[in-house]
Coordinates of C-alpha atoms in Angstrom, one line a residue:
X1 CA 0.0 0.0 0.0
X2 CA 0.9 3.4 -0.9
X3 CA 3.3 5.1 -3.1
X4 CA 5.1 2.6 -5.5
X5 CA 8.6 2.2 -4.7
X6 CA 8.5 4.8 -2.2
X7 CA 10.6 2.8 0.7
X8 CA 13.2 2.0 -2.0
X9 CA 13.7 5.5 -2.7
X10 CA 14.2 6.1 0.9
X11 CA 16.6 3.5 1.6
X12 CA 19.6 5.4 2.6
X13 CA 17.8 7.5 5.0
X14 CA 16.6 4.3 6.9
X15 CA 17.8 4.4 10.9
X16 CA 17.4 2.0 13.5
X17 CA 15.7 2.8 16.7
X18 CA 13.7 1.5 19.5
X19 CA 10.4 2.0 20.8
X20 CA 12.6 2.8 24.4
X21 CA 13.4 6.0 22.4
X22 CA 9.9 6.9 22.7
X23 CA 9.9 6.5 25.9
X24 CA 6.9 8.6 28.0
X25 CA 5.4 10.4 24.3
X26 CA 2.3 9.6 21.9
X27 CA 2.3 8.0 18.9
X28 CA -0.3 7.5 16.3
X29 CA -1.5 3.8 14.9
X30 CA -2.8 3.3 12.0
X31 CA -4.9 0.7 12.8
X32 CA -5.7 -0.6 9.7
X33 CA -2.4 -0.9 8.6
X34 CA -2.2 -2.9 12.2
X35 CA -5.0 -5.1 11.2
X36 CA -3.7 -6.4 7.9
X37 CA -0.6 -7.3 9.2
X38 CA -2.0 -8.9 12.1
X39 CA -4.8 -10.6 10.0
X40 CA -1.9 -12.3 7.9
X41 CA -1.4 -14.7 11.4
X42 CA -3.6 -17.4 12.7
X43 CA -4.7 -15.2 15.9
X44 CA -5.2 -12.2 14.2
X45 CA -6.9 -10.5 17.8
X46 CA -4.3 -11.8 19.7
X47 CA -1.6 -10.3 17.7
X48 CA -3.4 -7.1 18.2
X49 CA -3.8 -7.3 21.9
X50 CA 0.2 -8.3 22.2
X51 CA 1.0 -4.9 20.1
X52 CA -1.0 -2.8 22.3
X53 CA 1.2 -4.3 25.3
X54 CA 4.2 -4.0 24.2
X55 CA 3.6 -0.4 23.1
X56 CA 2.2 0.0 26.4
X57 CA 5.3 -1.6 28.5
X58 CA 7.5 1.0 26.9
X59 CA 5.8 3.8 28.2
X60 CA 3.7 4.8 25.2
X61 CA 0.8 6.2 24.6
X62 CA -1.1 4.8 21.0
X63 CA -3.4 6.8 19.5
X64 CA -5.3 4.4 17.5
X65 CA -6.5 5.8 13.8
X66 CA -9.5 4.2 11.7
X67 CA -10.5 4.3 8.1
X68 CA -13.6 7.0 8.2
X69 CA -16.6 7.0 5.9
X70 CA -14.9 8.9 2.9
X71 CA -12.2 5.8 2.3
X72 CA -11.6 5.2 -0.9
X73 CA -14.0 3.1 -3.1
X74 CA -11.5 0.7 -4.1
X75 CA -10.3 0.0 -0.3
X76 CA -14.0 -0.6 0.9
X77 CA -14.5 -3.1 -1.9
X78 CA -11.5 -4.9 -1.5
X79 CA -11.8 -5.0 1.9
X80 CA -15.7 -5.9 2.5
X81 CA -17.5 -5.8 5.0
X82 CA -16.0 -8.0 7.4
X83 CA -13.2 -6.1 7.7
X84 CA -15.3 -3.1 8.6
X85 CA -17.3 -4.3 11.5
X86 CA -13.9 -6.1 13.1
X87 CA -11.7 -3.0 13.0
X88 CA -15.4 -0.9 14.5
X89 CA -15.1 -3.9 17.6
X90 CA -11.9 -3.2 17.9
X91 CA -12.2 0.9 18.1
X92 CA -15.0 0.3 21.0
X93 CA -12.7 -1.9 23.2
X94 CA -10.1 0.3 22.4
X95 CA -12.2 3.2 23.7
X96 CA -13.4 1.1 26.8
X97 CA -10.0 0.4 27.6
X98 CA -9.2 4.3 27.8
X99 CA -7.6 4.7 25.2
X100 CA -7.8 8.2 22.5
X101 CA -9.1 6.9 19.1
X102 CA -10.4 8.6 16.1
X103 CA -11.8 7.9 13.2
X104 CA -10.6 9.6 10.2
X105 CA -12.7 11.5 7.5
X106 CA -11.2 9.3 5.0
X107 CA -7.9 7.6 5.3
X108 CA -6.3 7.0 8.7
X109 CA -2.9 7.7 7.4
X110 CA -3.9 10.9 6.4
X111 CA -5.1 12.0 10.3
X112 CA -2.4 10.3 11.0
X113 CA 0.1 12.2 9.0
X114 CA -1.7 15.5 10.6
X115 CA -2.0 14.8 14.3
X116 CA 2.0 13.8 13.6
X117 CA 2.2 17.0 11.7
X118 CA 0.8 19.5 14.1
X119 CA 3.0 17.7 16.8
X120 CA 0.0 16.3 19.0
X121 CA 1.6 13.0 18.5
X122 CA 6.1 12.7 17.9
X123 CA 5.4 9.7 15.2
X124 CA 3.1 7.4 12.7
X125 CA 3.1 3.9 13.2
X126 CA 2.7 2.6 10.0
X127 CA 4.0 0.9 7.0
X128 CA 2.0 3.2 4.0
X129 CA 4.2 5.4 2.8
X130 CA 1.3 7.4 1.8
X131 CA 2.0 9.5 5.6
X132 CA 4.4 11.2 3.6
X133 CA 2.3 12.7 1.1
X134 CA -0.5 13.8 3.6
X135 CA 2.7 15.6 5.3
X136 CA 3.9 13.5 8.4
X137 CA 7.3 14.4 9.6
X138 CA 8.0 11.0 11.5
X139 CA 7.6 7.4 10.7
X140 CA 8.2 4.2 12.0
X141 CA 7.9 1.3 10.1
X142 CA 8.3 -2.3 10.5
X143 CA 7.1 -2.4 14.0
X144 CA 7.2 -6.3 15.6
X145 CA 5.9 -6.9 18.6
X146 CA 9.1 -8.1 21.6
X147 CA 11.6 -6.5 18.6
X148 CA 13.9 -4.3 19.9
X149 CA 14.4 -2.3 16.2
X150 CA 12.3 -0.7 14.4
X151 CA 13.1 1.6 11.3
X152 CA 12.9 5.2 11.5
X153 CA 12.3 7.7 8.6
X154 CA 12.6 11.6 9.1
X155 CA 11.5 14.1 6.7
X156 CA 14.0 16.8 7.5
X157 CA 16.5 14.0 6.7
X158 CA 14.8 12.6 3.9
X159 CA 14.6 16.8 2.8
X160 CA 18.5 17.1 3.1
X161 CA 19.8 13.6 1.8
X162 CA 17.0 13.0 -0.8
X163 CA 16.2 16.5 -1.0
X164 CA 12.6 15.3 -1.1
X165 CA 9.6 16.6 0.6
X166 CA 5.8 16.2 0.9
X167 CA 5.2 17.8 -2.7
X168 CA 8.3 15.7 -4.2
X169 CA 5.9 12.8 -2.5
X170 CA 2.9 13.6 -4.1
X171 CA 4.4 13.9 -7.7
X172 CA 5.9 10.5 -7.0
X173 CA 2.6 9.4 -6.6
X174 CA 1.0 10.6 -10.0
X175 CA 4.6 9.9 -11.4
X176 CA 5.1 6.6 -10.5
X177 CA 2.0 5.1 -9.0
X178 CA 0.1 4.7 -6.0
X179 CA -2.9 3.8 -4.6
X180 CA -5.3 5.9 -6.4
X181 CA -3.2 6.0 -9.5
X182 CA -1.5 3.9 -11.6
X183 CA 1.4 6.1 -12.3
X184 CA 2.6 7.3 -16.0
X185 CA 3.9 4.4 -18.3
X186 CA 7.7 3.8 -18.6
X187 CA 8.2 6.3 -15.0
X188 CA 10.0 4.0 -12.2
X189 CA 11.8 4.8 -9.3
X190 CA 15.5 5.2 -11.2
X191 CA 14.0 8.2 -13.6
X192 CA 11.7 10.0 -10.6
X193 CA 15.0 10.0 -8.8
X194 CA 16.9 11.7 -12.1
X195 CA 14.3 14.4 -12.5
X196 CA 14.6 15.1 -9.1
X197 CA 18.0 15.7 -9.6
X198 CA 17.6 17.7 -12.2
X199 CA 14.8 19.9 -11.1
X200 CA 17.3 20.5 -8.1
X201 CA 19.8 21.3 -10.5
X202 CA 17.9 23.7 -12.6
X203 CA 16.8 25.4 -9.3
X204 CA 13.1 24.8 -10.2
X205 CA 11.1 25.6 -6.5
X206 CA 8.1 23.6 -7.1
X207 CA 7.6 20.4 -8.9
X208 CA 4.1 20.3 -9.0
X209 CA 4.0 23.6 -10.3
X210 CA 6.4 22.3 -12.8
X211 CA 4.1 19.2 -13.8
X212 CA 1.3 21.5 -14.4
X213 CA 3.1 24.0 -16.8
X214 CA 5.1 20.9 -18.8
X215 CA 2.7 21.6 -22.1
X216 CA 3.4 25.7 -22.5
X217 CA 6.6 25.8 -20.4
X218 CA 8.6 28.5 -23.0
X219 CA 12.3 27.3 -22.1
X220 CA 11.1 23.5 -22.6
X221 CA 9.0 24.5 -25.6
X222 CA 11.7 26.0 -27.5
X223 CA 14.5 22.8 -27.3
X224 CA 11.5 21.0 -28.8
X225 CA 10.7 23.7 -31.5
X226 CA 14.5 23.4 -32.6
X227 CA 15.1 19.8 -32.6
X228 CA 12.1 19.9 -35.1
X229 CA 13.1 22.1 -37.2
X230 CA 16.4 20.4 -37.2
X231 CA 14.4 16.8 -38.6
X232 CA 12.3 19.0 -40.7
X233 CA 15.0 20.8 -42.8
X234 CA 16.8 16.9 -42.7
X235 CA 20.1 18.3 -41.9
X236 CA 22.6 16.1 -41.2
X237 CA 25.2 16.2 -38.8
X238 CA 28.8 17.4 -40.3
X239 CA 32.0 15.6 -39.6
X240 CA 33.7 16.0 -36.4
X241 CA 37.4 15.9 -35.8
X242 CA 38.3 12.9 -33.3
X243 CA 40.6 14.9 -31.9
X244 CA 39.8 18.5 -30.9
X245 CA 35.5 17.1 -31.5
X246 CA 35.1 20.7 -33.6
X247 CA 34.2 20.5 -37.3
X248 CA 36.4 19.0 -39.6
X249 CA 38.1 15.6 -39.7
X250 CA 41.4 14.9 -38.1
X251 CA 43.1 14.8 -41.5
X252 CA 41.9 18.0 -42.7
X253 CA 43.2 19.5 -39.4
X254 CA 47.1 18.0 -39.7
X255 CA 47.1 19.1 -42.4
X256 CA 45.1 22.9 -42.3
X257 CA 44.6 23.2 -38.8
X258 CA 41.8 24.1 -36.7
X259 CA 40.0 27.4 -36.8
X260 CA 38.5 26.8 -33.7
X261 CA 41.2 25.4 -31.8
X262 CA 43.4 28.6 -33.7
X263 CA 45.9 26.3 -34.8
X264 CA 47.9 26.7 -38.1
X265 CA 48.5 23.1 -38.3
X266 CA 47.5 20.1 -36.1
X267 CA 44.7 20.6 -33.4
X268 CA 43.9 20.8 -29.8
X269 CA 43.4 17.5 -27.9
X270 CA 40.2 18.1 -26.1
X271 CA 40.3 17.2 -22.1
X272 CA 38.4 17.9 -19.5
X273 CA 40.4 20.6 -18.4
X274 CA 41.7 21.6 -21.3
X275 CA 39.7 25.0 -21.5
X276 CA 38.5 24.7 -25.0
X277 CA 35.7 26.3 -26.4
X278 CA 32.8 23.8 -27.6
X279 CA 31.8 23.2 -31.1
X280 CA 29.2 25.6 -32.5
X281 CA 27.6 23.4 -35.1
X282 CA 23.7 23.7 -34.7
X283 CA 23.6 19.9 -33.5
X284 CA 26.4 20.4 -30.4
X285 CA 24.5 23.4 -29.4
X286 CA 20.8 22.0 -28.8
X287 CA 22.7 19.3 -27.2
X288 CA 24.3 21.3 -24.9
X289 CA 20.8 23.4 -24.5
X290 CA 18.9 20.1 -23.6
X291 CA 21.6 18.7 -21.6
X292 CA 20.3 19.8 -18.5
X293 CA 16.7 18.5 -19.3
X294 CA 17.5 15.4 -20.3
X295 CA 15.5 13.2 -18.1
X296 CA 12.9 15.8 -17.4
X297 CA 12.5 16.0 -21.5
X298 CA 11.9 12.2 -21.4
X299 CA 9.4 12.1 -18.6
X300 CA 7.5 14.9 -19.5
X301 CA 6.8 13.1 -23.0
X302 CA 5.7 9.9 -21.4
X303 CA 3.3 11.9 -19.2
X304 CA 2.1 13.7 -22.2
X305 CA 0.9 10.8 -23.8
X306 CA -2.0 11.1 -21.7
X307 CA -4.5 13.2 -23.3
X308 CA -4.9 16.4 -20.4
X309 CA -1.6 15.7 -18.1
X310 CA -2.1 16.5 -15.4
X311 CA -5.8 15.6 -15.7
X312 CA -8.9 16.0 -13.3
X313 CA -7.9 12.4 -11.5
X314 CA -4.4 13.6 -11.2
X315 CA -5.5 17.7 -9.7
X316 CA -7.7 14.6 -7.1
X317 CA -4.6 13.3 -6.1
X318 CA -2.8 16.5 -5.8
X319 CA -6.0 18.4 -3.9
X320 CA -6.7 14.7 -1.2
X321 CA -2.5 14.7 -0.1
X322 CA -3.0 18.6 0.7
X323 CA -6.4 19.0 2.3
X324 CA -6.5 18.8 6.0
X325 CA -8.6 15.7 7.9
X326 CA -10.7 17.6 10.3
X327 CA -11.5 14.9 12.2
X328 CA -7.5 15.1 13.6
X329 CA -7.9 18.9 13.9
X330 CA -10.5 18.2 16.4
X331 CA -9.1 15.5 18.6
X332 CA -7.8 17.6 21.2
X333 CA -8.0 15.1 24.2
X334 CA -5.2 12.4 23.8
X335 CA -4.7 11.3 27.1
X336 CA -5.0 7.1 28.6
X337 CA -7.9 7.4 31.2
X338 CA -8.7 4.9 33.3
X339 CA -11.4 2.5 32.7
X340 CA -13.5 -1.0 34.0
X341 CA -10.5 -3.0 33.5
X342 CA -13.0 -6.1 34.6
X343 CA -15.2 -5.6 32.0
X344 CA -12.4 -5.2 29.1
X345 CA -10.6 -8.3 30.2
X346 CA -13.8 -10.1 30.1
X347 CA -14.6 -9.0 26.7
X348 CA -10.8 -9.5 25.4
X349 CA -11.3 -13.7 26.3
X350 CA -14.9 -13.9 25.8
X351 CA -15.6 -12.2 22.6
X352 CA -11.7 -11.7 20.9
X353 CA -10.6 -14.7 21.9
X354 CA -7.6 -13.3 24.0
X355 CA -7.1 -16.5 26.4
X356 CA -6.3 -15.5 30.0
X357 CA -2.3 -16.2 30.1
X358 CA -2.3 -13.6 27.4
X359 CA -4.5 -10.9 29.6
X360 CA -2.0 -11.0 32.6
X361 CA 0.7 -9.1 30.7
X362 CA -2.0 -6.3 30.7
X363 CA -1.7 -4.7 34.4
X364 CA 2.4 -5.6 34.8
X365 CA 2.3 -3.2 31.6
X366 CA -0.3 -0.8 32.9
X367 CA 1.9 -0.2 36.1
X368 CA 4.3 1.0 33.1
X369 CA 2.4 3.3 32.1
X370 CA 2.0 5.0 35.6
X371 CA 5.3 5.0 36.0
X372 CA 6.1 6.8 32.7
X373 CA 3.2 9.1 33.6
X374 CA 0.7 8.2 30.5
X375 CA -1.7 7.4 33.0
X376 CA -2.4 9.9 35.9
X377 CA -5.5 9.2 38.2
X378 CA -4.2 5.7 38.9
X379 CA -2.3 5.1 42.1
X380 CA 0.7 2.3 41.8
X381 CA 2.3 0.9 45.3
X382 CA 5.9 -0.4 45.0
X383 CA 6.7 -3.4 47.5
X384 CA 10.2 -4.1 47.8
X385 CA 13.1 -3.4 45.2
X386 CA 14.7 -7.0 44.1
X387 CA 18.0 -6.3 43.1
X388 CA 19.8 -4.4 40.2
X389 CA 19.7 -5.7 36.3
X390 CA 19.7 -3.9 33.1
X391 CA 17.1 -3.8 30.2
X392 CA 18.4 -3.3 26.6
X393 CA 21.8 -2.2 28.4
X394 CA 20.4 0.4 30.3
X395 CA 20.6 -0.1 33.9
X396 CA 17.1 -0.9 36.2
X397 CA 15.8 -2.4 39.2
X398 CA 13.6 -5.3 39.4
X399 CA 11.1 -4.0 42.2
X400 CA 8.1 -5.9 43.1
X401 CA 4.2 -3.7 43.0
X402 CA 1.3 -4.3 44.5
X403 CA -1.4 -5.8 42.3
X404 CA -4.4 -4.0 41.6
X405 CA -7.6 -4.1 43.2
X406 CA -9.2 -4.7 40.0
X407 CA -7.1 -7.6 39.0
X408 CA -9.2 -10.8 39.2
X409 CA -6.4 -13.0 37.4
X410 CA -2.8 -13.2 38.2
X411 CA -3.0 -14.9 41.9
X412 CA 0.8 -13.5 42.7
X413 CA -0.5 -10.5 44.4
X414 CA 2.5 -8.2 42.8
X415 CA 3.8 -7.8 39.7
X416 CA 7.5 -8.0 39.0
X417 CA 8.8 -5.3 36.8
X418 CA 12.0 -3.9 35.3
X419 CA 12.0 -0.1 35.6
X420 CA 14.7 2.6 34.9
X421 CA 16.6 2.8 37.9
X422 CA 16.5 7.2 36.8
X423 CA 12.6 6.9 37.3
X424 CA 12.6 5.1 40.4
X425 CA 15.2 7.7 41.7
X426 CA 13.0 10.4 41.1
X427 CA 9.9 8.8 42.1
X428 CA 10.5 6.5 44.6
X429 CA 13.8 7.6 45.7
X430 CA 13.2 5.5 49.7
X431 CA 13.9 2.4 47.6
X432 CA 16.8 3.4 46.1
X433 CA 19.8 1.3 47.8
X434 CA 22.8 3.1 49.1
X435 CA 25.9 3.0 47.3
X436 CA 27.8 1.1 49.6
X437 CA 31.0 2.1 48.1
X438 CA 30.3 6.0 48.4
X439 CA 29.7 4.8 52.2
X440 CA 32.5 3.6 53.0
X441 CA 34.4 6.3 51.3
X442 CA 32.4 9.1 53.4
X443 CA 33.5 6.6 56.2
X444 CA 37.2 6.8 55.3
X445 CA 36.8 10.6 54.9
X446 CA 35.5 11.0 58.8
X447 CA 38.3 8.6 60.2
X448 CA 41.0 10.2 58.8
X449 CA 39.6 13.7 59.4
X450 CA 38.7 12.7 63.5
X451 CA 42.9 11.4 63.3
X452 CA 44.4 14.3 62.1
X453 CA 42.7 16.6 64.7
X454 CA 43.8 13.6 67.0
X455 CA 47.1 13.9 66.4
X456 CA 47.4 17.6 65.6
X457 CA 45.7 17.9 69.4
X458 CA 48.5 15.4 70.6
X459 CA 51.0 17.2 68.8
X460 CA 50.4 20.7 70.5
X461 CA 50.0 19.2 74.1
X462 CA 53.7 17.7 73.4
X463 CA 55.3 21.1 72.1
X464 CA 53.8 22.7 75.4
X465 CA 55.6 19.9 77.8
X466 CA 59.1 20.3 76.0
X467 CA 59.0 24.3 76.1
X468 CA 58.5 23.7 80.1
X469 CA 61.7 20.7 80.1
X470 CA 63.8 23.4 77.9
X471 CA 62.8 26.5 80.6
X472 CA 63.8 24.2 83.6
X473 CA 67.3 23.4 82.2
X474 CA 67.7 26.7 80.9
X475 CA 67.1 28.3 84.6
X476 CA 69.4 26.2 86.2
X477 CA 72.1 27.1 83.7
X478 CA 71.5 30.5 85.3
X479 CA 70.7 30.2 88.7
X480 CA 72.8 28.4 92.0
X481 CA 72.1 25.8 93.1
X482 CA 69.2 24.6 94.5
X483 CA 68.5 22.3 97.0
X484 CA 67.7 18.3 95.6
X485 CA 64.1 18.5 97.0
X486 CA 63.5 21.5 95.2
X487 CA 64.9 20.0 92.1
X488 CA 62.4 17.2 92.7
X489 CA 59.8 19.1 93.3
X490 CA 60.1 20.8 89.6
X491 CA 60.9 17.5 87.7
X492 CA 57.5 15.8 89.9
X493 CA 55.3 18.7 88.5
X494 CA 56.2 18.2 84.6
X495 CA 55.6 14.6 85.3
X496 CA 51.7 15.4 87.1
X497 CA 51.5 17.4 83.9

């Protein structure tokens, strides 16, 4: 589905990423594009149900996208009616559960592409390239539930490596095919990506501009106008010297020279830096006039074939990619409320066929979602942190929570959960061990602080009981003598001291 060759074309601007980059922010589904995939395995409603978990246990909010009343013919009729009332089940669950949903005036891609646009959402889920042409800036294709890659496309990156944009998108749709169109005969991926060159070359702003005007554009118009007059007047073209390439043969110039190489005798070899000035025979000139239209000449003449290029299908095209979906200009509340999580379980393994082991991963991964702060009016009660582990390489803690009230099916009573030890910091920070090693080096610190003023104190009382020994020897230098019991007397006080 969508824009023939599109992801081809965009190859080089592929990245790998996780839905862990996404980490606490909205994305929109296209849920039909889910439900195709999903219908392509034998529990198509399980598959379902898995996705919405695992987008759920990385923190993310889905805002889930339907096909609206204006879809395109084609799509109802090749999808029937089946496909219809499954995907309207799904959008009521989906709203019971509490999560946003919307349906689309038309095609979900294209509400997709605007919620992504007007940045109520960071991204598209999907794998239609068509997002691009209704103007999303950020895709992620290829999404598998448990993977831990998924591909990333940009269109500021698609703008500077590529160099194209949402317009570039939709003439690749009238150009090379799409969904409503079946593209122009003999246009594939290799010559849209020449003519882009071209147009970039040739500094032309706006392609679909450029399109339009192909049958009275004056510049175009008057390459044509010579090369017929060229076949008409069947003029053929004049011998060219090897050489130099100027008119003449090599011959002629050993022998005469070359008037435009200004030789006497002999001519100019011509190089690619040899400065030369070109031939200026009628047929080297309109070949150096269409030169730089080359590709753009030969598209423009397939495209032509039709009989009003662009038509009143193609201005369709043109006028559905850049029309807004009102139905996303309204959806203003995108926020995960709370619901009867009894009553949704019971209708996941009563009437989808979601069997009970499947339902348990539910609450572990609504917990998640508290924690990541998708979900606000729902209080979550951590019971004992387990130990440290990482998670994709980033480091966690495995803590244990209490189970919900409203959980009638895991018979554990707590849920076991890896969580970014950074979000338990901030929001539980009492669980958070202490660093045992930063303990015993604050430990270190105080001992050898409470020794130096030990010793210092030691230190000073020593200085003080020399300074007496050193006056008591001094003053009997200078002194008589004194009796033996006065002597005694002196040397029995430093000793009490």
């Amino acid at each position: 589905m969508g824009i023939r060759d599109l992801w081809n074309i965009l190859e080089q601007v592929k990245q790998e990423t996780s839905l862990a980059d996404f980490r606490g922010k909205k994305l929109a589904v296209d849920f039909s594009s889910w439900f195709v995939k999903c219908e392509a395995t034998p529990y198509t409603n399980r598959s379902i149900f898995y996705r919405i978990v695992d987008l759920m246990s990385n923190g993310i909010t889905p805002v889930f996208v339907f096909d609206g009343p204006k879809s395109p013919e084609f799509k109802a009729r090749k999808r029937g009616e089946s496909y219809f009332r499954a995907t309207s089940q799904w959008k009521e669950l989906l709203n019971e559960m509490g999560f946003p949903t919307l349906y689309a005036d038309g095609e979900a891609e294209k509400a997709c592409a605007q919620l992504n646009s007007s940045k109520a959402v960071v991204g598209c889920v999907t794998d239609d390239g068509d997002v691009f042409a209704y103007g999303a800036t950020t895709v992620l294709k290829d999404y598998r539930t448990g993977s831990k890659e998924i591909h990333l496309y940009e269109l500021s990156a698609i703008e500077e490596k590529i160099g194209i944009g949402q317009k570039e998108m939709i003439a690749a749709a009238i150009l090379i095919g799409c969904d409503y169109h079946k593209g122009v005969e003999s246009v594939g991926r290799e010559e849209f990506k020449d003519l882009l060159k071209e147009l970039r070359n040739n500094e032309v702003p706006d392609i679909i501009d450029r399109m339009r005007g192909w049958r009275n554009n004056p510049e175009i118009l008057s390459i044509i106008e010579e090369e017929k007059k060229l076949n008409t007047d069947n003029k053929k073209k004049s011998a060219h010297c090897s050489r130099c390439g100027h008119l003449g043969t090599l011959p002629r110039h050993s022998k005469n020279g070359c008037s435009h190489c200004n030789t006497p005798k002999e001519c100019n070899e011509k190089t690619e830096d040899s400065g030369m000035a070109p031939c200026s025979c009628e047929f080297h000139a309109l070949e150096r006039k269409k030169k730089p239209f080359l590709t753009e000449l030969k598209v423009r003449k397939a495209a032509l074939c039709q009989p009003c290029f662009p038509d009143e299908k193609d201005e369709e095209i043109i006028f559905e990619f850049m029309s807004k979906d009102e139905s996303a200009s309204n959806c203003i509340d995108l926020m995960l409320k709370t619901a009867n999580y009894q009553n949704v379980i019971e209708k996941l393994t009563e009437q989808f066929g979601v069997i009970a082991d499947d339902t348990k991963n539910f609450f572990p991964a609504l917990v998640k979602m508290v924690l990541y702060g998708q979900v606000r009016d729902l209080a979550i009660t951590p019971v004992e942190l387990l130990r440290k582990c990482k998670k994709d390489g980033e480091p966690c803690y495995l803590i244990k929570f209490k189970q919900f009230e409203f959980d009638a099916i895991n018979t554990e009573n707590v849920y076991k959960i890896k969580v970014l030890q950074s979000v338990i910091d901030s929001k539980f920070p009492e669980l958070t061990p202490k660093d045992e090693s930063k303990a015993k080096k604050d430990q270190g610190q105080t001992q050898a602080q409470a020794a130096t003023s030990k010793e210092r104190k030691r230190g000073k009382n020593d200085d003080s009981r020399q300074s007496k020994i050193n006056n008591f020897f001094s003053s009997k230098k200078n002194k008589p003598n004194r009796k033996a019991s006065d002597n005694t007397e002196d040397l029995q006080s430093l000793k009490t001291e």
